[in-house]
Amino acid sequence: MGSHAAVRPCRVADTPTRGVDTPWIVGRVAAPRPRLRLFCLPQAGGSAGSYAPWRLAPPPGVELATVELPGRGVRSAEPLPDTLEELAEAVLDGISAELDLPYALFGHSFGALLGYEIAVRAGRRGLPAPRALLVSASRAPHTPVPRRISDRDDESLLAWLEGFGGFPPDLRRYPSYLRYALRTVRRDLALTEVYRSAGPVPVGCPLHVFGGAEDPLVAADRLERWRECAGAGCTVRLLPGGHDYLFTGAPAVLGAVAEALG
């Protein structure tokens, strides 16, 4: 079959374009007629750039708003708040003016717990609730941390990250950047290791839980505990891959996200 047979005509009016950035949203992809704004929260040590593969083909009608947290990326000089709860409040303050459009939250690993806290706090503050909360590769917020990682030395932390694909091995060739990256990961992990919600506070929106079928860090039974946080329905779905399935299988993940958003 010729390659031209797979090409579909693209109308310029329907093509996603680069949107306007803010201190909290970097690399925004604007849809011509957006029906939903999807805030994407990164993994430990990650930045808005972690979602770069998603910018190539966001779900139809969805504006992709990739969140840049303090202490990384273009905001590397800014201090990170001392607790996950304070960080959630700061993010909510930073994006509250953008809740004029129906929105959803997607968070991977560290970002999943952060997204949950943002959803809960939006309700407490009387702000518009998300249309959906999508969480990925994370323990449920009311369950204990299996073990501490942040207090390991750099070599042990790096070996742990490399063990599940969290860091590419060739990063060792760049020692200055490696030290910066490990410092950022360590700070984020420390926030999650002391974070545990008082109970499974239900979120007032549909909850969609994703994970990698071969994830060595978060098994399927731990993903199921998220159901206890659901106040308006819950789905749990495993996709091919490990803890980094979000990036190694981006097309399949984007398809699953599009289905969840409807």
Short mmCIF file of N, CA, C and O in Angstrom, two decimals, residues 193-254:
data_model
loop_
_atom_site.label_atom_id
_atom_site.label_comp_id
_atom_site.label_asym_id
_atom_site.label_seq_id
_atom_site.Cartn_x
_atom_site.Cartn_y
_atom_site.Cartn_z
N GLU A 193 6.69 11.24 50.13
CA GLU A 193 6.94 10.24 51.17
C GLU A 193 6.34 10.64 52.52
O GLU A 193 6.04 9.77 53.35
N VAL A 194 6.15 11.93 52.75
CA VAL A 194 5.53 12.37 54.00
C VAL A 194 4.06 12.72 53.80
O VAL A 194 3.36 13.07 54.76
N TYR A 195 3.59 12.60 52.56
CA TYR A 195 2.19 12.94 52.28
C TYR A 195 1.31 11.71 52.42
O TYR A 195 1.59 10.65 51.86
N ARG A 196 0.22 11.88 53.15
CA ARG A 196 -0.81 10.85 53.24
C ARG A 196 -2.09 11.53 53.70
O ARG A 196 -2.12 12.18 54.74
N SER A 197 -3.14 11.42 52.90
CA SER A 197 -4.39 12.09 53.26
C SER A 197 -5.00 11.39 54.48
O SER A 197 -4.74 10.22 54.75
N ALA A 198 -5.82 12.15 55.21
CA ALA A 198 -6.41 11.63 56.45
C ALA A 198 -7.33 10.45 56.18
O ALA A 198 -7.53 9.59 57.03
N GLY A 199 -7.87 10.40 55.01
CA GLY A 199 -8.76 9.30 54.62
C GLY A 199 -9.02 9.40 53.14
O GLY A 199 -8.57 10.35 52.48
N PRO A 200 -9.74 8.46 52.61
CA PRO A 200 -10.05 8.53 51.17
C PRO A 200 -11.14 9.56 50.89
O PRO A 200 -12.32 9.20 50.70
N VAL A 201 -10.78 10.83 50.88
CA VAL A 201 -11.75 11.89 50.61
C VAL A 201 -12.20 11.77 49.15
O VAL A 201 -11.38 11.84 48.24
N PRO A 202 -13.50 11.55 48.90
CA PRO A 202 -13.95 11.37 47.52
C PRO A 202 -13.84 12.66 46.72
O PRO A 202 -14.08 13.75 47.23
N VAL A 203 -13.45 12.53 45.46
CA VAL A 203 -13.45 13.67 44.55
C VAL A 203 -14.82 13.74 43.88
O VAL A 203 -15.44 12.72 43.60
N GLY A 204 -15.29 14.96 43.63
CA GLY A 204 -16.63 15.15 43.10
C GLY A 204 -16.69 15.12 41.59
O GLY A 204 -17.36 15.96 40.97
N CYS A 205 -15.97 14.18 40.98
CA CYS A 205 -15.96 14.05 39.53
C CYS A 205 -15.57 12.62 39.19
O CYS A 205 -15.05 11.90 40.05
N PRO A 206 -15.80 12.19 37.96
CA PRO A 206 -15.33 10.86 37.58
C PRO A 206 -13.83 10.71 37.76
O PRO A 206 -13.07 11.64 37.50
N LEU A 207 -13.41 9.56 38.23
CA LEU A 207 -12.01 9.27 38.49
C LEU A 207 -11.56 8.14 37.56
O LEU A 207 -12.19 7.07 37.52
N HIS A 208 -10.51 8.39 36.81
CA HIS A 208 -9.97 7.40 35.88
C HIS A 208 -8.53 7.10 36.27
O HIS A 208 -7.69 8.01 36.35
N VAL A 209 -8.25 5.83 36.50
CA VAL A 209 -6.95 5.40 37.01
C VAL A 209 -6.25 4.58 35.92
O VAL A 209 -6.84 3.65 35.35
N PHE A 210 -4.99 4.94 35.66
CA PHE A 210 -4.20 4.24 34.65
C PHE A 210 -2.91 3.72 35.27
O PHE A 210 -2.40 4.29 36.23
N GLY A 211 -2.39 2.67 34.68
CA GLY A 211 -1.11 2.15 35.13
C GLY A 211 -0.48 1.28 34.07
O GLY A 211 -1.13 0.87 33.10
N GLY A 212 0.81 1.01 34.24
CA GLY A 212 1.53 0.12 33.35
C GLY A 212 1.36 -1.31 33.80
O GLY A 212 1.54 -1.62 34.98
N ALA A 213 1.04 -2.19 32.88
CA ALA A 213 0.80 -3.59 33.23
C ALA A 213 2.03 -4.26 33.82
O ALA A 213 1.92 -5.23 34.58
N GLU A 214 3.23 -3.75 33.48
CA GLU A 214 4.47 -4.32 34.00
C GLU A 214 5.18 -3.37 34.97
O GLU A 214 6.41 -3.47 35.15
N ASP A 215 4.44 -2.47 35.58
CA ASP A 215 5.04 -1.49 36.48
C ASP A 215 5.56 -2.19 37.74
O ASP A 215 4.78 -2.77 38.50
N PRO A 216 6.88 -2.12 38.02
CA PRO A 216 7.41 -2.77 39.23
C PRO A 216 7.18 -1.96 40.50
O PRO A 216 7.40 -2.47 41.60
N LEU A 217 6.75 -0.71 40.35
CA LEU A 217 6.58 0.15 41.52
C LEU A 217 5.14 0.21 42.02
O LEU A 217 4.90 0.29 43.23
N VAL A 218 4.18 0.20 41.10
CA VAL A 218 2.77 0.33 41.48
C VAL A 218 1.98 -0.79 40.80
O VAL A 218 1.63 -0.69 39.62
N ALA A 219 1.73 -1.85 41.55
CA ALA A 219 1.01 -3.00 41.01
C ALA A 219 -0.48 -2.70 40.90
O ALA A 219 -1.00 -1.73 41.47
N ALA A 220 -1.18 -3.56 40.18
CA ALA A 220 -2.60 -3.35 39.91
C ALA A 220 -3.43 -3.28 41.19
O ALA A 220 -4.38 -2.49 41.27
N ASP A 221 -3.08 -4.07 42.20
CA ASP A 221 -3.88 -4.05 43.43
C ASP A 221 -3.77 -2.70 44.15
O ASP A 221 -4.72 -2.27 44.82
N ARG A 222 -2.63 -2.03 43.99
CA ARG A 222 -2.48 -0.71 44.61
C ARG A 222 -3.26 0.34 43.82
O ARG A 222 -3.79 1.30 44.41
N LEU A 223 -3.35 0.19 42.52
CA LEU A 223 -4.18 1.10 41.72
C LEU A 223 -5.65 0.97 42.12
O LEU A 223 -6.39 1.96 42.12
N GLU A 224 -6.08 -0.24 42.44
CA GLU A 224 -7.48 -0.46 42.79
C GLU A 224 -7.90 0.32 44.04
O GLU A 224 -9.08 0.65 44.20
N ARG A 225 -6.96 0.66 44.90
CA ARG A 225 -7.30 1.40 46.12
C ARG A 225 -7.82 2.81 45.81
O ARG A 225 -8.47 3.44 46.65
N TRP A 226 -7.54 3.30 44.58
CA TRP A 226 -8.09 4.60 44.19
C TRP A 226 -9.61 4.60 44.16
O TRP A 226 -10.24 5.67 44.28
N ARG A 227 -10.21 3.44 43.99
CA ARG A 227 -11.68 3.37 43.94
C ARG A 227 -12.31 3.95 45.21
O ARG A 227 -13.43 4.45 45.18
N GLU A 228 -11.57 3.87 46.31
CA GLU A 228 -12.08 4.38 47.58
C GLU A 228 -12.14 5.91 47.59
O GLU A 228 -12.73 6.50 48.49
N CYS A 229 -11.50 6.56 46.60
CA CYS A 229 -11.50 8.02 46.51
C CYS A 229 -12.52 8.52 45.49
O CYS A 229 -12.57 9.72 45.20
N ALA A 230 -13.29 7.61 44.93
CA ALA A 230 -14.22 7.98 43.86
C ALA A 230 -15.56 8.41 44.44
O ALA A 230 -16.14 7.69 45.24
N GLY A 231 -16.03 9.57 44.00
CA GLY A 231 -17.35 10.03 44.42
C GLY A 231 -18.35 10.06 43.29
O GLY A 231 -19.54 10.26 43.51
N ALA A 232 -17.87 9.83 42.06
CA ALA A 232 -18.76 9.92 40.90
C ALA A 232 -18.33 8.93 39.82
O ALA A 232 -18.27 9.27 38.65
N GLY A 233 -18.01 7.71 40.23
CA GLY A 233 -17.62 6.69 39.28
C GLY A 233 -16.12 6.59 39.13
O GLY A 233 -15.40 7.58 39.29
N CYS A 234 -15.66 5.36 38.82
CA CYS A 234 -14.22 5.13 38.72
C CYS A 234 -13.94 4.03 37.71
O CYS A 234 -14.68 3.04 37.64
N THR A 235 -12.90 4.23 36.92
CA THR A 235 -12.41 3.17 36.04
C THR A 235 -10.93 2.95 36.33
O THR A 235 -10.22 3.88 36.72
N VAL A 236 -10.48 1.72 36.16
CA VAL A 236 -9.07 1.38 36.32
C VAL A 236 -8.64 0.65 35.04
O VAL A 236 -9.29 -0.32 34.64
N ARG A 237 -7.57 1.12 34.44
CA ARG A 237 -7.14 0.54 33.16
C ARG A 237 -5.64 0.38 33.13
O ARG A 237 -4.89 1.31 33.45
N LEU A 238 -5.19 -0.82 32.74
CA LEU A 238 -3.77 -1.10 32.58
C LEU A 238 -3.40 -1.02 31.11
O LEU A 238 -4.13 -1.51 30.25
N LEU A 239 -2.25 -0.42 30.85
CA LEU A 239 -1.75 -0.28 29.49
C LEU A 239 -0.37 -0.93 29.40
O LEU A 239 0.32 -1.08 30.42
N PRO A 240 0.06 -1.33 28.22
CA PRO A 240 1.35 -2.00 28.10
C PRO A 240 2.50 -1.10 28.57
O PRO A 240 2.53 0.10 28.30
N GLY A 241 3.45 -1.71 29.31
CA GLY A 241 4.63 -0.97 29.73
C GLY A 241 4.84 -1.00 31.22
O GLY A 241 4.05 -1.56 31.99
N GLY A 242 5.92 -0.36 31.64
CA GLY A 242 6.27 -0.29 33.04
C GLY A 242 5.85 1.03 33.65
O GLY A 242 4.87 1.64 33.25
N HIS A 243 6.64 1.51 34.62
CA HIS A 243 6.29 2.75 35.30
C HIS A 243 6.35 3.94 34.34
O HIS A 243 5.65 4.94 34.55
N ASP A 244 7.17 3.82 33.30
CA ASP A 244 7.30 4.90 32.32
C ASP A 244 6.44 4.66 31.08
O ASP A 244 6.71 5.24 30.03
N TYR A 245 5.41 3.83 31.20
CA TYR A 245 4.55 3.52 30.06
C TYR A 245 3.96 4.77 29.41
O TYR A 245 3.66 4.79 28.22
N LEU A 246 3.80 5.81 30.21
CA LEU A 246 3.20 7.05 29.73
C LEU A 246 3.99 7.63 28.57
O LEU A 246 3.42 8.24 27.65
N PHE A 247 5.29 7.43 28.59
CA PHE A 247 6.17 8.03 27.58
C PHE A 247 6.60 7.02 26.52
O PHE A 247 6.79 7.38 25.37
N THR A 248 6.74 5.74 26.91
CA THR A 248 7.14 4.73 25.93
C THR A 248 5.98 4.34 25.02
O THR A 248 6.20 3.85 23.91
N GLY A 249 4.75 4.53 25.48
CA GLY A 249 3.58 4.18 24.68
C GLY A 249 2.61 5.32 24.53
O GLY A 249 1.39 5.15 24.68
N ALA A 250 3.13 6.51 24.22
CA ALA A 250 2.31 7.72 24.19
C ALA A 250 1.06 7.61 23.32
O ALA A 250 -0.03 8.04 23.74
N PRO A 251 1.12 7.05 22.09
CA PRO A 251 -0.11 6.99 21.28
C PRO A 251 -1.24 6.21 21.94
O PRO A 251 -2.40 6.64 21.93
N ALA A 252 -0.91 5.05 22.55
CA ALA A 252 -1.93 4.26 23.22
C ALA A 252 -2.48 4.99 24.43
O ALA A 252 -3.69 4.96 24.71
N VAL A 253 -1.61 5.67 25.17
CA VAL A 253 -2.05 6.42 26.35
C VAL A 253 -2.98 7.56 25.94
O VAL A 253 -4.04 7.77 26.54
N LEU A 254 -2.61 8.28 24.90
CA LEU A 254 -3.45 9.38 24.43
C LEU A 254 -4.81 8.87 23.97
O LEU A 254 -5.84 9.52 24.19
#
